[in-house]
Short mmCIF file of C-alpha atoms and ligand atoms in Angstrom, two decimals:
data_model
loop_
_atom_site.label_atom_id
_atom_site.label_comp_id
_atom_site.label_asym_id
_atom_site.label_seq_id
_atom_site.Cartn_x
_atom_site.Cartn_y
_atom_site.Cartn_z
CA MET N 1 0.09 -0.16 0.11
CA ASP N 2 1.60 3.59 -0.82
CA HIS N 3 0.17 6.08 0.43
CA PHE N 4 1.99 8.99 -2.06
CA GLN N 5 0.14 7.97 -5.34
CA TYR N 6 -0.59 10.10 -8.13
CA LEU N 7 -4.25 11.22 -8.27
CA ASP N 8 -5.64 13.64 -11.50
CA GLY N 9 -2.33 13.61 -12.99
CA VAL N 10 -0.59 15.35 -9.38
CA LEU N 11 1.23 13.26 -6.65
CA HIS N 12 -0.67 13.74 -3.47
CA ALA N 13 0.21 12.57 0.05
CA GLU N 14 -2.83 10.26 1.34
CA GLY N 15 -5.83 12.73 0.20
CA VAL N 16 -3.45 15.60 0.39
CA ALA N 17 -1.78 17.42 -3.16
CA LEU N 18 1.97 18.22 -2.71
CA PRO N 19 1.33 21.70 -4.69
CA GLU N 20 -0.74 22.78 -1.69
CA ILE N 21 1.78 22.12 0.62
CA ALA N 22 4.21 23.81 -1.14
CA LEU N 23 2.41 26.80 -1.84
CA ALA N 24 1.68 27.05 2.06
CA VAL N 25 5.02 25.81 3.56
CA GLY N 26 7.20 26.71 0.53
CA THR N 27 9.77 24.44 -1.09
CA PRO N 28 11.81 22.35 0.02
CA PHE N 29 10.49 20.48 2.65
CA TYR N 30 9.72 16.65 4.04
CA VAL N 31 6.39 15.52 4.33
CA TYR N 32 5.42 12.11 6.13
CA SER N 33 2.40 9.71 5.90
CA THR N 34 0.34 8.81 8.69
CA ALA N 35 -0.67 6.03 7.59
CA THR N 36 2.52 4.40 6.42
CA LEU N 37 3.90 5.40 9.70
CA GLU N 38 0.76 3.38 11.76
CA ARG N 39 0.83 0.36 9.37
CA HIS N 40 4.64 -0.42 9.55
CA PHE N 41 4.49 -0.58 13.09
CA ARG N 42 1.52 -2.93 13.14
CA LEU N 43 2.78 -4.86 10.70
CA PHE N 44 5.65 -5.75 13.16
CA ASP N 45 3.49 -5.81 16.00
CA ASP N 46 0.83 -7.99 14.49
CA ALA N 47 3.39 -10.52 13.48
CA LEU N 48 4.83 -10.74 17.06
CA ALA N 49 1.37 -11.03 18.20
CA GLY N 50 0.81 -14.70 20.38
CA SER N 51 4.63 -13.68 21.62
CA GLU N 52 5.37 -11.34 24.83
CA HIS N 53 6.94 -8.65 22.80
CA LEU N 54 7.41 -5.54 22.41
CA VAL N 55 8.49 -3.11 19.12
CA CYS N 56 10.49 -0.39 20.49
CA TYR N 57 11.11 2.35 17.58
CA ALA N 58 14.24 3.79 16.52
CA VAL N 59 14.27 7.19 17.81
CA LYS N 60 17.30 8.21 15.61
CA ALA N 61 15.17 7.20 12.16
CA ASN N 62 12.98 10.11 12.44
CA SER N 63 12.21 11.53 16.04
CA ASN N 64 10.23 14.75 15.33
CA GLN N 65 7.94 14.32 17.86
CA ALA N 66 4.52 13.89 15.80
CA VAL N 67 6.31 10.83 14.60
CA LEU N 68 6.43 9.68 18.06
CA LYS N 69 3.50 10.49 19.02
CA ILE N 70 1.48 8.54 16.63
CA LEU N 71 3.71 5.60 17.41
CA ALA N 72 3.59 6.19 20.69
CA ASN N 73 -0.46 6.06 20.71
CA LEU N 74 -0.36 2.39 18.78
CA GLY N 75 1.63 1.16 22.14
CA ALA N 76 5.25 1.35 20.88
CA GLY N 77 7.87 1.31 22.90
CA MET N 78 10.99 3.95 21.88
CA ASP N 79 14.63 2.65 21.42
CA VAL N 80 16.70 6.15 21.77
CA VAL N 81 20.44 6.21 21.86
CA SER N 82 21.16 9.78 23.33
CA GLY N 83 19.75 11.98 26.37
CA GLY N 84 17.99 14.18 24.34
CA GLU N 85 16.13 11.24 22.53
CA TYR N 86 15.00 10.42 25.53
CA ALA N 87 14.17 13.47 26.06
CA ARG N 88 11.54 13.66 23.18
CA ALA N 89 10.52 10.03 24.08
CA ARG N 90 9.10 11.80 27.58
CA ALA N 91 7.77 14.27 25.91
CA VAL N 92 5.37 12.85 23.82
CA GLY N 93 4.69 10.69 26.97
CA VAL N 94 5.82 7.64 26.55
CA PRO N 95 6.83 6.26 30.43
CA GLY N 96 9.83 5.70 31.18
CA GLU N 97 9.38 2.03 31.28
CA ARG N 98 8.79 1.33 27.71
CA ILE N 99 12.17 3.34 26.57
CA VAL N 100 15.45 1.16 26.22
CA PHE N 101 18.58 3.54 25.98
CA SER N 102 21.41 1.99 23.80
CA GLY N 103 24.37 3.31 21.73
CA VAL N 104 28.08 3.36 21.75
CA GLY N 105 29.30 5.99 24.50
CA LYS N 106 26.67 6.57 26.91
CA THR N 107 27.77 9.15 29.68
CA ARG N 108 27.68 9.90 32.86
CA ALA N 109 25.13 12.33 32.72
CA GLU N 110 22.96 10.83 30.46
CA MET N 111 22.82 7.75 32.51
CA SER N 112 21.82 10.23 35.56
CA GLN N 113 19.10 11.64 33.75
CA VAL N 114 17.56 8.13 32.30
CA LEU N 115 17.80 6.14 35.83
CA ALA N 116 15.95 9.50 37.08
CA GLY N 117 13.07 9.34 34.45
CA GLY N 118 12.87 6.03 34.65
CA ILE N 119 14.24 3.25 31.90
CA ARG N 120 12.78 -0.01 31.01
CA GLN N 121 16.57 -1.24 29.91
CA ILE N 122 19.73 0.02 29.44
CA ASN N 123 21.81 -2.08 26.68
CA LEU N 124 25.78 -1.86 27.41
CA GLU N 125 28.00 -1.52 25.04
CA SER N 126 31.28 -2.33 26.43
CA GLU N 127 32.56 -3.64 30.48
CA PRO N 128 33.88 0.42 31.32
CA GLU N 129 30.66 1.58 29.94
CA MET N 130 28.85 -1.03 32.56
CA GLU N 131 31.17 -0.43 35.55
CA LEU N 132 30.18 3.25 35.11
CA LEU N 133 26.83 2.65 34.82
CA ASN N 134 27.15 0.64 37.92
CA ARG N 135 28.69 3.95 39.88
CA VAL N 136 26.13 6.34 38.69
CA ALA N 137 23.48 3.70 39.57
CA SER N 138 24.91 3.17 43.31
CA ASP N 139 25.62 6.25 43.69
CA MET N 140 21.59 7.32 43.45
CA GLY N 141 20.61 4.26 45.32
CA VAL N 142 18.85 1.84 42.56
CA THR N 143 19.26 -0.94 40.52
CA VAL N 144 18.65 -0.93 37.06
CA PRO N 145 17.73 -3.18 34.11
CA VAL N 146 20.59 -3.96 31.66
CA SER N 147 21.42 -6.10 28.90
CA VAL N 148 24.74 -6.66 27.19
CA ARG N 149 24.96 -5.78 23.11
CA VAL N 150 27.15 -8.94 22.14
CA ASN N 151 28.83 -8.36 18.57
CA PRO N 152 28.43 -11.69 16.59
CA ASP N 153 31.21 -11.17 14.30
CA VAL N 154 28.55 -11.75 11.05
CA ASP N 155 28.77 -9.74 8.46
CA ALA N 156 25.63 -7.31 7.49
CA LYS N 157 26.42 -7.38 3.28
CA THR N 158 25.22 -3.85 4.16
CA HIS N 159 26.89 -0.24 3.66
CA GLU N 160 29.78 -0.30 5.48
CA LYS N 161 29.00 2.80 7.42
CA ILE N 162 25.66 1.29 8.79
CA SER N 163 26.91 -2.33 9.16
CA THR N 164 27.69 -3.10 13.20
CA GLY N 165 27.87 -6.77 13.66
CA LYS N 166 31.37 -7.05 12.70
CA ALA N 167 34.34 -7.70 15.21
CA GLU N 168 35.69 -4.40 13.64
CA ASN N 169 33.33 -2.64 14.07
CA LYS N 170 33.07 -0.37 17.56
CA PHE N 171 29.65 -2.08 18.46
CA GLY N 172 29.56 -4.58 21.56
CA ILE N 173 31.54 -6.74 23.38
CA PRO N 174 32.44 -10.09 21.66
CA ILE N 175 29.94 -12.63 21.67
CA GLY N 176 33.41 -14.81 23.03
CA ARG N 177 33.47 -13.04 25.53
CA ALA N 178 30.48 -12.43 26.59
CA SER N 179 30.10 -15.44 29.47
CA GLU N 180 32.97 -13.21 31.36
CA VAL N 181 31.50 -9.95 31.05
CA TYR N 182 27.83 -11.77 32.45
CA ALA N 183 29.68 -12.70 35.28
CA LYS N 184 31.40 -9.66 35.89
CA ALA N 185 27.80 -7.74 35.39
CA ALA N 186 25.99 -9.92 37.75
CA ALA N 187 28.69 -9.33 40.83
CA LEU N 188 27.39 -5.16 40.08
CA PRO N 189 25.04 -4.27 42.59
CA GLY N 190 23.61 -1.38 40.61
CA LEU N 191 22.97 -3.54 38.01
CA GLN N 192 20.74 -6.74 37.12
CA VAL N 193 21.33 -8.75 34.30
CA VAL N 194 17.70 -9.59 32.29
CA GLY N 195 18.80 -9.95 29.09
CA ILE N 196 20.57 -10.31 25.91
CA ASP N 197 21.21 -7.48 23.03
CA VAL N 198 22.16 -7.36 19.29
CA HIS N 199 21.88 -5.29 16.11
CA ILE N 200 24.19 -5.52 13.56
CA GLY N 201 22.93 -2.61 11.30
CA SER N 202 21.08 -1.38 8.82
CA GLN N 203 19.31 -1.21 5.83
CA LEU N 204 19.86 -5.30 5.44
CA THR N 205 17.72 -6.60 2.47
CA ASP N 206 18.90 -9.94 3.14
CA LEU N 207 17.36 -12.20 6.36
CA ALA N 208 20.49 -14.70 6.46
CA PRO N 209 22.96 -12.61 8.38
CA PHE N 210 19.98 -12.16 10.88
CA GLY N 211 19.34 -15.58 10.95
CA GLU N 212 22.64 -16.51 12.10
CA ALA N 213 22.92 -13.94 14.59
CA PHE N 214 19.95 -15.32 16.26
CA GLU N 215 21.41 -18.14 16.60
CA MET N 216 24.19 -16.88 18.13
CA VAL N 217 21.68 -14.79 20.10
CA ALA N 218 20.19 -18.37 21.28
CA GLY N 219 22.32 -20.17 21.94
CA LEU N 220 24.11 -17.62 24.14
CA THR N 221 20.96 -17.59 26.23
CA GLY N 222 20.87 -21.34 26.92
CA GLN N 223 24.78 -21.13 27.89
CA LEU N 224 24.18 -17.97 30.25
CA ARG N 225 20.59 -19.59 32.07
CA ALA N 226 23.00 -22.61 32.56
CA GLU N 227 25.59 -20.25 34.34
CA GLY N 228 22.79 -18.64 36.67
CA HIS N 229 21.99 -15.62 34.73
CA ASP N 230 18.17 -15.08 34.52
CA ILE N 231 17.59 -14.54 30.67
CA ARG N 232 14.23 -13.84 30.18
CA ARG N 233 14.08 -11.02 27.37
CA LEU N 234 15.84 -10.39 24.26
CA ASP N 235 16.46 -7.51 22.20
CA LEU N 236 17.29 -8.34 18.50
CA GLY N 237 17.45 -4.79 17.38
CA GLY N 238 16.36 -3.43 13.97
CA GLY N 239 18.08 -3.13 10.89
CA LEU N 240 15.48 -4.45 8.42
CA GLY N 241 15.94 -2.70 4.55
CA ILE N 242 13.43 -1.14 2.49
CA PRO N 243 13.02 -0.68 -1.16
CA TYR N 244 15.21 2.41 -2.54
CA GLN N 245 14.70 1.17 -6.04
CA ARG N 246 11.39 -0.27 -6.08
CA SER N 247 11.99 -1.53 -9.44
CA ASN N 248 14.65 -4.08 -8.76
CA GLU N 249 14.81 -4.66 -4.94
CA VAL N 250 12.64 -6.37 -2.87
CA PRO N 251 13.90 -6.68 0.90
CA PRO N 252 12.83 -9.00 3.48
CA LEU N 253 8.90 -8.85 4.74
CA PRO N 254 8.46 -7.66 8.27
CA VAL N 255 6.25 -10.50 9.06
CA GLU N 256 9.26 -12.57 7.30
CA PHE N 257 11.86 -10.65 9.67
CA CYS N 258 9.31 -11.57 12.75
CA GLU N 259 8.90 -15.43 11.74
CA LEU N 260 12.71 -15.59 11.66
CA ILE N 261 12.21 -14.39 15.47
CA LYS N 262 10.11 -16.55 16.06
CA ARG N 263 11.82 -20.03 14.70
CA LYS N 264 15.48 -19.15 15.52
CA VAL N 265 14.21 -17.96 19.42
CA GLY N 266 10.48 -18.64 19.76
CA HIS N 267 11.24 -21.83 21.96
CA LEU N 268 13.20 -19.88 24.50
CA GLY N 269 10.50 -18.41 25.87
CA CYS N 270 11.66 -15.20 26.51
CA GLU N 271 9.82 -11.76 25.71
CA ILE N 272 11.22 -10.17 22.44
CA VAL N 273 12.58 -7.07 21.87
CA ILE N 274 12.71 -5.36 18.85
CA GLU N 275 14.21 -2.06 17.09
CA PRO N 276 13.02 -0.94 13.92
CA GLY N 277 13.70 2.57 12.53
CA ARG N 278 14.12 2.87 8.96
CA LEU N 279 11.28 0.69 7.74
CA ILE N 280 8.84 2.41 9.89
CA ALA N 281 9.84 5.76 8.81
CA GLY N 282 11.79 5.06 5.46
CA ASN N 283 8.89 5.02 3.20
CA ALA N 284 6.99 6.93 5.17
CA GLY N 285 8.56 10.39 4.11
CA LEU N 286 8.95 12.56 0.40
CA MET N 287 11.18 15.06 0.12
CA ILE N 288 9.96 18.05 -1.81
CA SER N 289 12.31 20.35 -4.06
CA ARG N 290 11.80 22.27 -6.67
CA VAL N 291 13.90 22.81 -9.97
CA THR N 292 15.81 25.84 -9.51
CA ASN N 293 17.77 25.92 -13.34
CA LEU N 294 18.46 23.85 -16.03
CA LYS N 295 22.04 23.64 -16.89
CA SER N 296 23.84 22.13 -19.97
CA GLY N 297 27.33 21.30 -18.94
CA GLU N 298 30.51 19.50 -21.97
CA ASP N 299 28.87 16.16 -21.92
CA ARG N 300 25.70 16.56 -19.64
CA SER N 301 22.66 18.18 -18.29
CA PHE N 302 22.24 19.52 -14.12
CA LEU N 303 19.18 19.88 -12.82
CA ILE N 304 20.27 21.83 -10.55
CA LEU N 305 17.13 21.49 -6.96
CA ASP N 306 16.72 24.09 -4.52
CA SER N 307 17.64 21.36 -1.73
CA ALA N 308 21.03 20.15 -1.52
CA MET N 309 23.33 17.35 0.57
CA ASN N 310 22.41 19.73 3.98
CA ASP N 311 18.86 18.78 3.79
CA LEU N 312 19.46 15.26 2.40
CA VAL N 313 22.38 13.84 3.20
CA ARG N 314 22.43 10.17 2.32
CA PRO N 315 22.93 10.70 -1.34
CA SER N 316 26.56 11.62 0.27
CA MET N 317 27.31 10.34 2.65
CA TYR N 318 26.44 6.74 1.94
CA SER N 319 26.31 6.55 -2.16
CA SER N 320 22.49 6.28 -1.78
CA PHE N 321 19.96 5.93 -4.50
CA HIS N 322 16.56 8.17 -3.88
CA GLU N 323 14.34 7.36 -6.75
CA ILE N 324 13.35 11.06 -7.65
CA VAL N 325 9.92 11.85 -9.74
CA PRO N 326 8.32 14.99 -10.74
CA VAL N 327 5.38 15.55 -8.67
CA VAL N 328 3.18 16.50 -12.45
CA GLU N 329 2.45 13.06 -13.64
CA PRO N 330 4.63 13.15 -16.53
CA VAL N 331 2.78 12.38 -20.17
CA PRO N 332 2.53 8.46 -21.14
CA GLY N 333 5.44 7.38 -23.45
CA VAL N 334 7.93 10.58 -22.79
CA GLU N 335 11.12 9.72 -22.94
CA PRO N 336 13.18 10.06 -20.29
CA GLU N 337 16.17 11.98 -20.53
CA PRO N 338 19.68 11.58 -18.04
CA PHE N 339 20.21 14.27 -15.35
CA ASP N 340 22.78 15.07 -13.37
CA VAL N 341 20.76 15.97 -10.10
CA VAL N 342 22.43 18.66 -7.93
CA GLY N 343 21.99 21.06 -5.10
CA PRO N 344 23.73 24.69 -4.48
CA VAL N 345 26.36 23.99 -2.31
CA CYS N 346 29.25 24.27 -2.75
CA GLU N 347 30.73 21.10 -3.25
CA SER N 348 30.37 18.66 -6.15
CA GLY N 349 29.33 15.96 -2.99
CA ASP N 350 25.94 17.54 -3.34
CA THR N 351 24.77 15.42 -5.95
CA PHE N 352 21.62 13.52 -5.55
CA ALA N 353 22.16 11.53 -8.66
CA LYS N 354 24.31 10.75 -11.47
CA GLU N 355 22.85 10.47 -15.24
CA ARG N 356 19.97 9.64 -13.80
CA LEU N 357 17.50 8.77 -15.95
CA MET N 358 14.21 10.91 -15.52
CA PRO N 359 11.45 12.34 -17.28
CA PRO N 360 11.92 15.90 -18.68
CA VAL N 361 10.94 18.45 -16.14
CA GLU N 362 11.67 22.54 -16.03
CA GLN N 363 12.65 25.48 -14.23
CA GLY N 364 9.97 25.61 -11.16
CA ASP N 365 9.07 21.60 -11.41
CA LEU N 366 8.26 20.09 -8.57
CA VAL N 367 10.49 16.54 -7.63
CA ALA N 368 10.15 14.30 -5.24
CA PHE N 369 12.73 12.60 -3.30
CA ARG N 370 11.21 8.94 -2.41
CA SER N 371 11.98 6.72 0.56
CA ALA N 372 12.70 9.81 2.59
CA GLY N 373 11.19 9.39 5.74
CA ALA N 374 14.30 7.82 7.46
CA TYR N 375 17.67 9.61 7.82
CA GLY N 376 16.48 12.26 6.32
CA ALA N 377 15.21 15.44 8.06
CA VAL N 378 17.32 14.47 11.62
CA MET N 379 20.58 14.16 9.48
CA SER N 380 19.83 17.70 8.08
CA SER N 381 22.26 20.62 9.17
CA GLU N 382 22.13 24.15 8.36
CA TYR N 383 25.60 24.10 5.89
CA ASN N 384 25.61 27.34 4.17
CA THR N 385 23.37 28.45 6.27
CA ARG N 386 20.72 26.58 4.84
CA PRO N 387 17.58 26.35 7.33
CA LEU N 388 16.52 23.19 8.19
CA ILE N 389 13.49 22.47 5.90
CA PRO N 390 10.41 21.94 7.66
CA GLU N 391 8.47 18.46 8.22
CA VAL N 392 4.84 18.58 7.13
CA LEU N 393 2.57 16.06 8.47
CA VAL N 394 0.31 14.43 6.43
CA HIS N 395 -3.43 12.58 7.45
CA GLU N 396 -6.06 11.83 5.08
CA ASP N 397 -6.78 14.81 4.01
CA GLN N 398 -5.37 17.38 6.58
CA PHE N 399 -1.93 18.39 6.71
CA ALA N 400 0.06 20.46 9.32
CA VAL N 401 3.66 21.79 9.66
CA ILE N 402 5.36 19.66 12.65
CA ARG N 403 8.38 21.63 12.47
CA ALA N 404 8.83 25.45 10.70
CA ARG N 405 11.21 26.46 8.89
CA PRO N 406 13.57 28.92 10.96
CA THR N 407 13.96 32.61 10.40
CA PHE N 408 16.83 33.77 8.79
CA ASP N 409 17.47 35.90 11.62
CA GLU N 410 16.75 32.52 14.52
CA ILE N 411 19.14 31.45 13.07
CA ILE N 412 22.39 34.14 12.79
CA ASN N 413 20.75 34.97 16.10
CA ARG N 414 22.42 31.91 17.81
CA ASP N 415 25.84 32.49 17.30
CA ILE N 416 27.34 34.92 20.41
CA ILE N 417 29.69 37.79 19.29
CA PRO N 418 32.24 37.88 22.44
CA ALA N 419 32.40 41.45 24.38
CA TRP N 420 35.98 42.41 23.52
CA LEU N 421 34.44 42.12 19.47
C1 LIG H 501 20.07 2.63 14.27
C2 LIG H 501 19.50 1.54 15.40
C3 LIG H 501 18.83 0.94 15.11
C4 LIG H 501 17.69 1.12 13.97
O1 LIG H 501 17.89 0.61 12.63
P1 LIG H 501 17.07 0.86 11.15
O2 LIG H 501 18.01 0.06 10.45
O3 LIG H 501 16.57 1.80 11.42
O4 LIG H 501 16.23 -0.07 11.54
C5 LIG H 501 18.34 0.09 15.86
N1 LIG H 501 19.10 -0.24 17.16
C6 LIG H 501 20.07 0.29 17.20
C7 LIG H 501 21.22 -0.72 18.69
C8 LIG H 501 20.41 1.15 16.47
O5 LIG H 501 22.38 1.73 16.68
#
């Protein structure tokens, strides 16, 4: 079910025509579909119905509070990786007992923050972190439920920058040392061992690496139980990929991912936690941009947009692919032409696509970047003093701005010129 479709020749988000939003908020902007967010959350939640579970949305994929609120209203938990994300989740009413705290370098301040505010569990990434958390918890006179993130050394076969489960990656402790590390954790009075955590990467388009990792977690569960640990919760992370190129990518479905979980660890009687981010938000959002200029180079045509790498960094950072389509439906039979689609930022890296075959568009036309709902707005910056672009939420035939475009004054007034100048 695609909630971004051409109706009467114009691309819509649910029941709203995108040019209408462009008129109201200007370009560029992000737009999200409520129905898609809800549908994607339910795909996981329904597939795990019947076993004790909590789907914790990975807040870093898209942390707008309106997005969090939609998911929280459906009963989602949240996976946060910073004190700031924790504050966002709490601000929309998610109780601490539905929040898990992951991340490779939690600070003392973040630990105190979540212990004071309440937390379901903290996923520990190293022994020094374990000792630090024990000190913080002991000083506060509390005991905190923990899992240890194990690194199974499996190849997630995804982009190197978002692969996290290989021995060379900075994440977790080697699974071979788990026995020793769990024994240490159990001896620390501020910690209560409740489970095992694993997350091997993002944008995985094959179930096999998940299967390998989950099997190792199942084996480790038996071993740690035999050693006297009360392993009752398995946090199996996120990472399921989405089809960025709909014509030739068919990643596994959430239901298949969940069936795999049941097959690999279902017999252990543990509560299952999963942390999907991209799959929930990615295809729930578009970035809409206007064509500033068309320019013919020596051997190619450049499509210059009013959006840039600071608004959507994935193509520059991960060489990733986003479908780019005209908002006005191309007439049937029109011949696609190759364009280098670029932004106005002063770097050659500010290129969204090279020699992309697309229907010809003209100056002033609107184009839509598909699959931009995850790791889009959250990774944007104000490089070149370009204001963060607005985020808009659509619900059936209504839309609302959920983050406004700042004015130039708001941006430049954040700088403080010292008195001696
Ligand atoms: C990034 C991350 C996720 C979410 O990954 P997706 O690919 O967006 O599903 C889940 N858990 C942890 C620990 C992460 O770092």
